[in-house]
CSV table of C-alpha atoms and ligand atoms in Angstrom, one decimal:
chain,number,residue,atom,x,y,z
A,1,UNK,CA,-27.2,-16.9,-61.2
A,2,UNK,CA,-24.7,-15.8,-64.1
A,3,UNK,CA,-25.8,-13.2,-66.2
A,4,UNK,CA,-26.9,-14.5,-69.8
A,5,UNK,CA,-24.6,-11.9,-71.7
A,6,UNK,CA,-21.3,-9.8,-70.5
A,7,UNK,CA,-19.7,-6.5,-71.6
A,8,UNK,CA,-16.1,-6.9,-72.3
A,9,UNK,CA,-14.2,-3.4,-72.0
A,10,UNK,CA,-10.9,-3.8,-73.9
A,11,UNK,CA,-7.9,-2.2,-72.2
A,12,UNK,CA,-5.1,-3.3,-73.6
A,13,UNK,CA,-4.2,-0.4,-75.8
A,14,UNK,CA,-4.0,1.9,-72.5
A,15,UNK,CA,-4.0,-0.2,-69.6
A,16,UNK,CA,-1.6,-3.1,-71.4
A,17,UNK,CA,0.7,-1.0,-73.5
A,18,UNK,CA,0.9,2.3,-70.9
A,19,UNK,CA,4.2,0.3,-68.8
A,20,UNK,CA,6.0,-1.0,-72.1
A,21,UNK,CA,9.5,0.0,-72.1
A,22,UNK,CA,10.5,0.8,-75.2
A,23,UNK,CA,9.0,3.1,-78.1
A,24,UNK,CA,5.4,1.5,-79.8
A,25,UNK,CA,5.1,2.7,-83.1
A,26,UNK,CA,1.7,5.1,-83.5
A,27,UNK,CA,1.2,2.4,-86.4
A,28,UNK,CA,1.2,-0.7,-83.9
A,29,UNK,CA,-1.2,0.7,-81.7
A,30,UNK,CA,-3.7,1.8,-84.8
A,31,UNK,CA,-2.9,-2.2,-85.8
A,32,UNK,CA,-4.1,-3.0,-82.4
A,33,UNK,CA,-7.1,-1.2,-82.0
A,34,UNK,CA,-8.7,-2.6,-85.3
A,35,UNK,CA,-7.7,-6.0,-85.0
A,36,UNK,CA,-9.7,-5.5,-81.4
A,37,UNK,CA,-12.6,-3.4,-83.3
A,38,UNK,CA,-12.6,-6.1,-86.1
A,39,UNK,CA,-12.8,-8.8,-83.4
A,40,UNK,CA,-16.2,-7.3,-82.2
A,41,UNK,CA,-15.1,-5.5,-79.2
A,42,UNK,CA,-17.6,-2.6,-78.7
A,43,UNK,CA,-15.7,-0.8,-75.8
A,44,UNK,CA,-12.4,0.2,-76.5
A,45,UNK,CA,-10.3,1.7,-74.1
A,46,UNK,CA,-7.1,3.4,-76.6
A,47,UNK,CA,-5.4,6.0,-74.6
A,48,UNK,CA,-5.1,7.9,-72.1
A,49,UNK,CA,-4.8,11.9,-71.3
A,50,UNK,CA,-2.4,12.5,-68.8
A,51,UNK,CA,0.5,14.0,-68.0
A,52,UNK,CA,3.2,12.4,-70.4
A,53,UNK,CA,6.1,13.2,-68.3
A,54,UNK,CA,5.1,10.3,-66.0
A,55,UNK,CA,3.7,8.1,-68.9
A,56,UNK,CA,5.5,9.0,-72.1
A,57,UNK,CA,3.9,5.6,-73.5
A,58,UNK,CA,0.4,7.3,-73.3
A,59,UNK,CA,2.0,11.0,-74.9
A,60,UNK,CA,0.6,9.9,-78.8
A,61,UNK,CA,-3.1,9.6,-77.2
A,62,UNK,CA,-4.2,12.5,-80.0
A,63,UNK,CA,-2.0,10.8,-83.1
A,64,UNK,CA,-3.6,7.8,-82.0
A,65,UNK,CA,-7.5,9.1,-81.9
A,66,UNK,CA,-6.7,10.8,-85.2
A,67,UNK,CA,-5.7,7.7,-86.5
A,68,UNK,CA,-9.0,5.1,-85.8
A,69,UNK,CA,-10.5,4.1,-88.8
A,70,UNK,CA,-13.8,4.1,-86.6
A,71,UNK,CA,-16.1,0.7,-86.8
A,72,UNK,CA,-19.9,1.4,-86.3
A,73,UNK,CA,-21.0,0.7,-82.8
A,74,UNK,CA,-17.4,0.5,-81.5
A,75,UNK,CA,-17.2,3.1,-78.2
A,76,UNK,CA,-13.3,4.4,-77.4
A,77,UNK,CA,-12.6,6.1,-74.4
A,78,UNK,CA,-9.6,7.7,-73.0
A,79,UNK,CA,-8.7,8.3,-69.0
A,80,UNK,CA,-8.7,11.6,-68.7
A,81,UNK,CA,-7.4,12.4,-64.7
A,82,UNK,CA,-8.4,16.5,-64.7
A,83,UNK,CA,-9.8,19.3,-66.6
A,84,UNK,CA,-6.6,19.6,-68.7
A,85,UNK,CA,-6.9,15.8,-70.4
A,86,UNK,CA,-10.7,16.0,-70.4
A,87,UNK,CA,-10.0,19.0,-73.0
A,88,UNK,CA,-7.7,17.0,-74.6
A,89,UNK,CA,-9.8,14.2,-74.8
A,90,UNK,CA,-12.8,16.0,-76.2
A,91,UNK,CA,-10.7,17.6,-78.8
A,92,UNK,CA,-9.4,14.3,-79.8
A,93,UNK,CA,-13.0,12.7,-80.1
A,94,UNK,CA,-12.8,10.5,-77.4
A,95,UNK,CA,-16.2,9.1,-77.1
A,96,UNK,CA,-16.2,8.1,-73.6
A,97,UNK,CA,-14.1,9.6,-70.9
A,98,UNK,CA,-13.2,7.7,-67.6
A,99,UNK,CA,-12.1,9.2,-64.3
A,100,UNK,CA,-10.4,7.2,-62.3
A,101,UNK,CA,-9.7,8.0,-58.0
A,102,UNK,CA,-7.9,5.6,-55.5
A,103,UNK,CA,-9.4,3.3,-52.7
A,104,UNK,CA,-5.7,4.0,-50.6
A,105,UNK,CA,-4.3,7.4,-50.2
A,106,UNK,CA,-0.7,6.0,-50.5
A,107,UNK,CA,-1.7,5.2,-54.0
A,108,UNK,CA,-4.3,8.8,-54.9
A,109,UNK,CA,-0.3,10.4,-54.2
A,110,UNK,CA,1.5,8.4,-56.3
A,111,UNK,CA,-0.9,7.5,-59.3
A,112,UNK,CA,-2.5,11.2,-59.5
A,113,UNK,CA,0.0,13.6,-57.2
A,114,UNK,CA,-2.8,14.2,-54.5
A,115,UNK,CA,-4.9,12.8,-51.9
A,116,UNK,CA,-8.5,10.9,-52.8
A,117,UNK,CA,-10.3,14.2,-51.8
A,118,UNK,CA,-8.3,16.5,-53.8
A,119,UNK,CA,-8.6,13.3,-57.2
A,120,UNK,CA,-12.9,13.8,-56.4
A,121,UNK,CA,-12.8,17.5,-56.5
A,122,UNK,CA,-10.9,17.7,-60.1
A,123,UNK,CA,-12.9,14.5,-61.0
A,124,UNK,CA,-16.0,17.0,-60.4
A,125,UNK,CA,-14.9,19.5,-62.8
A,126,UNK,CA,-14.6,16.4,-65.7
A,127,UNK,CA,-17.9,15.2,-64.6
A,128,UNK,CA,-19.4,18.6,-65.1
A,129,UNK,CA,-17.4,19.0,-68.7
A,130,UNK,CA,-18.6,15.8,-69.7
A,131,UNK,CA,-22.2,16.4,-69.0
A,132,UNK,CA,-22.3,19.8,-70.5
A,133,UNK,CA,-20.6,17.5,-73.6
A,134,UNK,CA,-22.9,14.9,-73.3
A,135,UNK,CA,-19.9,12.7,-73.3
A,136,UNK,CA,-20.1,9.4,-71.5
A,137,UNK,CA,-18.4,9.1,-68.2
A,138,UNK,CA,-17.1,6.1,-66.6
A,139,UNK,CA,-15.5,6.1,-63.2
A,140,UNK,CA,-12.5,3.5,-61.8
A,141,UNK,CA,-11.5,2.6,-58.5
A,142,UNK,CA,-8.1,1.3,-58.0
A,143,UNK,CA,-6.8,-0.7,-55.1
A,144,UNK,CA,-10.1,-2.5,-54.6
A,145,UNK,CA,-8.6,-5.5,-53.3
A,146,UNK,CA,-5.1,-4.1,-51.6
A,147,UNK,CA,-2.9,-1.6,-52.4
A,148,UNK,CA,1.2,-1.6,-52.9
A,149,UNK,CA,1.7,0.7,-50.6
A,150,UNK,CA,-0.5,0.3,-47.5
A,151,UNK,CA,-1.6,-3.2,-47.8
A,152,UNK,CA,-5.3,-4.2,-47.1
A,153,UNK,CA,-8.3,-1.3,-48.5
A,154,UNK,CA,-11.6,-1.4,-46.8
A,155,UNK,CA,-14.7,-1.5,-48.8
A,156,UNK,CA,-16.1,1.3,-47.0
A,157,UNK,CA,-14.0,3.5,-48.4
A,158,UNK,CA,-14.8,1.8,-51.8
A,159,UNK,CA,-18.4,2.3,-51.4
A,160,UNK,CA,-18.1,6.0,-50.4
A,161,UNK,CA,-16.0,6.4,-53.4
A,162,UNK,CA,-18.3,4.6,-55.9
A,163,UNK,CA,-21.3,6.9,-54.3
A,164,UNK,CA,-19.6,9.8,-55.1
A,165,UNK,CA,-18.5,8.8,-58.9
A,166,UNK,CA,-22.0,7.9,-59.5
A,167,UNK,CA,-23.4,11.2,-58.0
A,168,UNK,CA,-21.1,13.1,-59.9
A,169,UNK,CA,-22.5,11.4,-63.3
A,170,UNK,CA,-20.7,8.2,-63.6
A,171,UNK,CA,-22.9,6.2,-65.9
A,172,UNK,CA,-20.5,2.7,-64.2
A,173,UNK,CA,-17.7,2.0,-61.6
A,174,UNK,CA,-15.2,-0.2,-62.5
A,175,UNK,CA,-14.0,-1.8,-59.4
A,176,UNK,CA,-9.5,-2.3,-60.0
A,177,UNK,CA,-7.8,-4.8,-57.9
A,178,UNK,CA,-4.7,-2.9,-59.3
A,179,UNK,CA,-2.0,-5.0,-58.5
A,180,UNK,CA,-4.0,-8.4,-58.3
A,181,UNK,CA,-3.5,-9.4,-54.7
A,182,UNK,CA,-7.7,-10.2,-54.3
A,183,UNK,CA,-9.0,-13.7,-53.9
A,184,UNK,CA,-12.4,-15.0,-54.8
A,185,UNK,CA,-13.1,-14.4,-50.7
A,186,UNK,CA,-11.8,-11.1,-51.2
A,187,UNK,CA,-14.2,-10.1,-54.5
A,188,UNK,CA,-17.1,-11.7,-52.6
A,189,UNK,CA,-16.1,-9.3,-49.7
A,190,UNK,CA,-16.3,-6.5,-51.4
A,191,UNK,CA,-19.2,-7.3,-53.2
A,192,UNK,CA,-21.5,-8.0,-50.5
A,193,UNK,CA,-20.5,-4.6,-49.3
A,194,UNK,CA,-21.2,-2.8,-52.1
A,195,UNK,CA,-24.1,-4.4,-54.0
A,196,UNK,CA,-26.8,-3.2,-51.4
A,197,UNK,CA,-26.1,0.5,-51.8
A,198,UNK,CA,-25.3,0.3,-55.5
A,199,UNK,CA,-27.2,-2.3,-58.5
A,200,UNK,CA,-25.2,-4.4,-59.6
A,201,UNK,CA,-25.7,-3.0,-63.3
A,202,UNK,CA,-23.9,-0.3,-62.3
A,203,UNK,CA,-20.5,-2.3,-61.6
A,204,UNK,CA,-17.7,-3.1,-63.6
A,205,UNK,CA,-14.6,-6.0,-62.2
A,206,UNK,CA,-11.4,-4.7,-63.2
A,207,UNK,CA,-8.7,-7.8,-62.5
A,208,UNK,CA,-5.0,-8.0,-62.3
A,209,UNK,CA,-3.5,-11.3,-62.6
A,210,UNK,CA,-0.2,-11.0,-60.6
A,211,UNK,CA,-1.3,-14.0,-58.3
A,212,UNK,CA,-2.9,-16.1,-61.2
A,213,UNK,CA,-6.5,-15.4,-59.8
A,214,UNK,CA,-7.9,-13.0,-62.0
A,215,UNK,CA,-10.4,-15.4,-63.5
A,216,UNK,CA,-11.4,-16.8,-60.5
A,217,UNK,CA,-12.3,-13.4,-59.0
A,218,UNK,CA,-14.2,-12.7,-62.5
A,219,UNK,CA,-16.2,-15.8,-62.3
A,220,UNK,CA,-17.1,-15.2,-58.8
A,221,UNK,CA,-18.4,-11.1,-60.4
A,222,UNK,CA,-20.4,-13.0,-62.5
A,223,UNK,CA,-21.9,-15.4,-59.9
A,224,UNK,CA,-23.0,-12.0,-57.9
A,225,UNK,CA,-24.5,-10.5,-61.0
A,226,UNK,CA,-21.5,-8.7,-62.5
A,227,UNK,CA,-21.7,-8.0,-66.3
A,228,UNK,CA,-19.0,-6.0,-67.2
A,229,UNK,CA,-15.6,-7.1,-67.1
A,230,UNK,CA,-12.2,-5.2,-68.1
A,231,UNK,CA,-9.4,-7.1,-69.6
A,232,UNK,CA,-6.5,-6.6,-71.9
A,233,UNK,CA,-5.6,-8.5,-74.9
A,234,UNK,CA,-2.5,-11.2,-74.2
A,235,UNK,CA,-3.1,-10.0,-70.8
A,236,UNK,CA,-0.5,-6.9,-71.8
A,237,UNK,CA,0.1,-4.5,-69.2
A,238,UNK,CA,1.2,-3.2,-65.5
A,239,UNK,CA,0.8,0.0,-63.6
A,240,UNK,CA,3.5,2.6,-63.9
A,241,UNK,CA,2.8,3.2,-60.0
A,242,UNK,CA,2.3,-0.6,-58.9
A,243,UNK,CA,5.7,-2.1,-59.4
A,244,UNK,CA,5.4,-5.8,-59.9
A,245,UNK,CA,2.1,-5.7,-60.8
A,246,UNK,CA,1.2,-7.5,-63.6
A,247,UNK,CA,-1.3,-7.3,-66.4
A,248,UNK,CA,-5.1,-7.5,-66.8
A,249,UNK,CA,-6.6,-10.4,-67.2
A,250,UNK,CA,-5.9,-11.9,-70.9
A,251,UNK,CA,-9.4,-10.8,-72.9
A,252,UNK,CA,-8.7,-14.3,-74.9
A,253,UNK,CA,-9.0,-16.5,-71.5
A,254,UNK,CA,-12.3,-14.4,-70.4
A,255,UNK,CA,-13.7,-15.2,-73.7
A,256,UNK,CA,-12.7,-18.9,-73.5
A,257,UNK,CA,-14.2,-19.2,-70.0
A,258,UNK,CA,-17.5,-17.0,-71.2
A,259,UNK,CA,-17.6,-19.5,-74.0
A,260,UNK,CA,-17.0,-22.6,-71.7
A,261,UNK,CA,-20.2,-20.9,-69.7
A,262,UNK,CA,-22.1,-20.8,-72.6
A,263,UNK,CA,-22.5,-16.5,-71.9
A,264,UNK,CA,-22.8,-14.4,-74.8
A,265,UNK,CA,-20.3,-11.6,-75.5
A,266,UNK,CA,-20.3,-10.7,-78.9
A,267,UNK,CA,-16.7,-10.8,-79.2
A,268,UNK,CA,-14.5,-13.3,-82.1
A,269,UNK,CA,-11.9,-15.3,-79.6
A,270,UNK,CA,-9.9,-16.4,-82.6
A,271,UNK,CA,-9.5,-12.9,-84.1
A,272,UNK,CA,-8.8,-11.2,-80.7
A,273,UNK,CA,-6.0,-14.2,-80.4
A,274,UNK,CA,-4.8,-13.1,-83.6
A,275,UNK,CA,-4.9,-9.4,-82.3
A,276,UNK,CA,-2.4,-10.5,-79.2
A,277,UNK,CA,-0.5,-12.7,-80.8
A,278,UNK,CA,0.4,-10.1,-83.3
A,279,UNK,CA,1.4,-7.1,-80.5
A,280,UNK,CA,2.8,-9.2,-78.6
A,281,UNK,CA,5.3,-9.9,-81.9
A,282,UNK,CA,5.6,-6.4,-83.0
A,283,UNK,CA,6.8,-6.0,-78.5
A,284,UNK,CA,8.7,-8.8,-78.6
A,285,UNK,CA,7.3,-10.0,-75.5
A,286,UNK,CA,5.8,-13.4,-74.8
A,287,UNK,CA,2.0,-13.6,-74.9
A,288,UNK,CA,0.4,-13.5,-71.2
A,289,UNK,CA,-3.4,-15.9,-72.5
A,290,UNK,CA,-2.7,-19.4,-71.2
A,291,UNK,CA,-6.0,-20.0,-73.7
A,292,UNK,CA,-4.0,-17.9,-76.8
A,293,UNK,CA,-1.2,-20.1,-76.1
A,294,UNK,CA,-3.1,-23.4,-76.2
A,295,UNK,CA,-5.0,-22.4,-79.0
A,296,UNK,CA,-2.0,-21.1,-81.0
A,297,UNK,CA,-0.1,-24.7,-80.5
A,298,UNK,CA,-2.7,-26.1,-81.7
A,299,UNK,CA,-1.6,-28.0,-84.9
B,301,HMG,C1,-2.9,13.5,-62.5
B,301,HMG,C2,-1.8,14.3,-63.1
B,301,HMG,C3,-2.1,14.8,-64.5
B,301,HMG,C4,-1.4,15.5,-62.2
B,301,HMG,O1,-0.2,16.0,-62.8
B,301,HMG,P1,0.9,16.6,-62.0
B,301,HMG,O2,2.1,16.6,-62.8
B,301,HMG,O3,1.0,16.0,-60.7
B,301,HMG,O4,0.4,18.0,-61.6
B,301,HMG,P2,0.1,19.4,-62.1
B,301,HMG,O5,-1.4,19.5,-62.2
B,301,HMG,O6,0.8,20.3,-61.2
B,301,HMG,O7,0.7,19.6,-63.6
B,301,HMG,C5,2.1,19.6,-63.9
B,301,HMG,C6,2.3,19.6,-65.4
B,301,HMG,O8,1.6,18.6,-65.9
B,301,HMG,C7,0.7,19.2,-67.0
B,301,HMG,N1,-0.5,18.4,-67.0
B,301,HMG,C8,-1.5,18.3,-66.0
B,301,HMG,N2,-2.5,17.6,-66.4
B,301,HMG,C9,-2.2,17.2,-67.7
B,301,HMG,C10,-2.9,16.4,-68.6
B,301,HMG,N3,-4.1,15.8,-68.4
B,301,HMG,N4,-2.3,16.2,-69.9
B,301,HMG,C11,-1.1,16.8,-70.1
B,301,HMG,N5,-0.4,17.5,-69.3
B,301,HMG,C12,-1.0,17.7,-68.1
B,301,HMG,C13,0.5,20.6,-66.5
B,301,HMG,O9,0.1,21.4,-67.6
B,301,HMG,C14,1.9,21.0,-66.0
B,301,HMG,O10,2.7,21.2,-67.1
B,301,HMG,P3,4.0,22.2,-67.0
B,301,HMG,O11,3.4,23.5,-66.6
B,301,HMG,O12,4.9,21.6,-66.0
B,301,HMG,O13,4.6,22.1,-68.4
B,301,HMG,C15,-0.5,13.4,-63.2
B,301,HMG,O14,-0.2,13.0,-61.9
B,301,HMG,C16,-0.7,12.2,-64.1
B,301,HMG,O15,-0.8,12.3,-65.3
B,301,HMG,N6,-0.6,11.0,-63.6
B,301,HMG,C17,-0.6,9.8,-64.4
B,301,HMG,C18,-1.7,8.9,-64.0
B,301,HMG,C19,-1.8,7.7,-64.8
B,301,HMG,O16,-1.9,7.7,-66.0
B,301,HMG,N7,-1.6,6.5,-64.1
B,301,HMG,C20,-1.7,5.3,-64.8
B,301,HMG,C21,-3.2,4.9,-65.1
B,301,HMG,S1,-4.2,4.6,-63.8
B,301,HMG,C22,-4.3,3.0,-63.6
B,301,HMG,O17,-3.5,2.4,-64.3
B,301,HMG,C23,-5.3,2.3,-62.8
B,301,HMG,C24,-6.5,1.8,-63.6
B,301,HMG,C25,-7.4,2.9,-64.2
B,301,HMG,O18,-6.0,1.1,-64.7
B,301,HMG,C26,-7.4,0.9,-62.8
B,301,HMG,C27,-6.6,-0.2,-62.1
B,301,HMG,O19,-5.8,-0.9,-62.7
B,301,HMG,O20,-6.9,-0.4,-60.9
């Protein structure tokens, strides 16, 4: 059965503008984050702290924080890898934090510098900073559905992953099929492996769309009692350590198919168009929503 209302999380800001090339002015980025807020999106991912020598995009994570004219009701988090960004974060008023460990060890050593053990272990010391903060942690798993490096993942090592986030305080896992390789088969694979050990309230689908099949794997979340979906405005993004890979899912096409589905979400699909249309403008880049697209042609 589909669920009668989804979370959107909104990660454009980090996830969709943390592999642009050039410079993004702070003031582009502020633009962004209150269109999204002013569209009714209530979980806002907007930066991320980590180390800026490998992404300079997400360096301006403070300036930006400082910078949110904050809506009521609006949540923004920041990725915070180890000790050092939770600090940052916290400082910064992020007020969710998100950890975020590696179903591959190919990709724990590129993405965080060490093996999956070694990402749980500093992920522990967050967890135990948050709490003591009372500041709201979320967890990530990347590679769900295949990594770059090493090819097929296997949900066991997803599920003992997501059982240790959760121990360590994780309030939800969102599950990252970081380079978008998964198929519908693929989601419903991993599914049935983890939703006996963990409720499905407790999940989060995090979709790429390099093969075009990011809604399809949603849709098929949803069927299995999946709630929460990530995606990124215009479908912005890539992974600095996933070459090829493209963005999230485009927030606008998840809204249209949540409004085709007749599934409540809160959010305004015209003024999160709007939102894209305008980033995408101030990048230079063409928009990734096949529904902002349609909609925007429309006469
Ligand atoms: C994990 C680290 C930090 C290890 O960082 P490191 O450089 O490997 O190791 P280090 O701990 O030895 O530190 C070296 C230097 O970095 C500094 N440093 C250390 N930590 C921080 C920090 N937090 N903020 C600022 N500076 C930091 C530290 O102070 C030191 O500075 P130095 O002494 O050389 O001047 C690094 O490898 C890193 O930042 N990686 C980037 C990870 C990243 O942002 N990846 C992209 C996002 S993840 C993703 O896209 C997947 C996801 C979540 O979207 C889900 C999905 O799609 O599947």
């Amino acid at each position: 059965m589909l669920p009668a209302r989804v979370d959107i999380v909104e990660v454009g800001p980090r996830d969709g503008l943390q592999n642009e090339p050039g410079t993004i002015a702070l003031a582009d980025k502020l633009a962004l984050i209150h269109a999204l807020a002013d569209a009714g999106l209530t979980r806002i991912e907007a930066g991320a702290f980590v180390n800026p020598k490998w992404v300079p995009q997400m360096a301006d994570s403070e300036a930006v924080f400082a910078g949110i004219e904050r809506t009521l009701g609006v949540r923004y988090s920041a990725l915070t890898p180890n000790r050092k960004g939770f600090e940052r974060a916290q400082a910064a008023g992020a007020d969710e934090v998100a950890i975020f460990a590696a179903a591959s060890e190919a990709f724990s050593e590129k993405n965080l510098n060490c093996s999956i053990a070694e990402s749980l272990d500093r992920f522990a010391e967050v967890a135990r900073a948050a709490r003591e903060h009372a500041i709201p942690l979320r967890g990530y798993i990347s590679c769900v559905l295949g990594c770059p490096y090493s090819g097929e993942v296997e949900p066991t090592l997803c599920l003992d992953i997501a059982q240790e986030l959760l121990a360590m305080g994780c309030y939800e896992i969102s599950l990252g099929d970081t380079i978008g390789v998964g198929t519908a088969a693929h989601t419903e694979r991993l599914l049935e492996h983890l939703l006996p050990h963990i409720h499905a309230d407790k999940l989060a689908v995090h979709m790429h769309d390099t093969y075009g099949q990011g809604l399809t794997n949603i849709y098929r979340a949803l069927q299995m009692g999946i709630a929460v979906v990530d995606s990124s405005v215009a479908g912005l993004g890539g992974c600095p350590y996933a070459k090829g890979a493209s963005g999230n899912v485009a927030t606008e096409d998840v809204l249209y198919l949540l409004n085709g589905l007749g599934i409540e979400h809160g959010a305004d699909l015209h003024k999160v168009m709007h939102a894209g249309a305008r980033i995408c403008e101030r990048l230079n880049k063409s928009n990734n929503s096949r529904a902002a697209k349609a909609l925007l042609s429309k006469p």
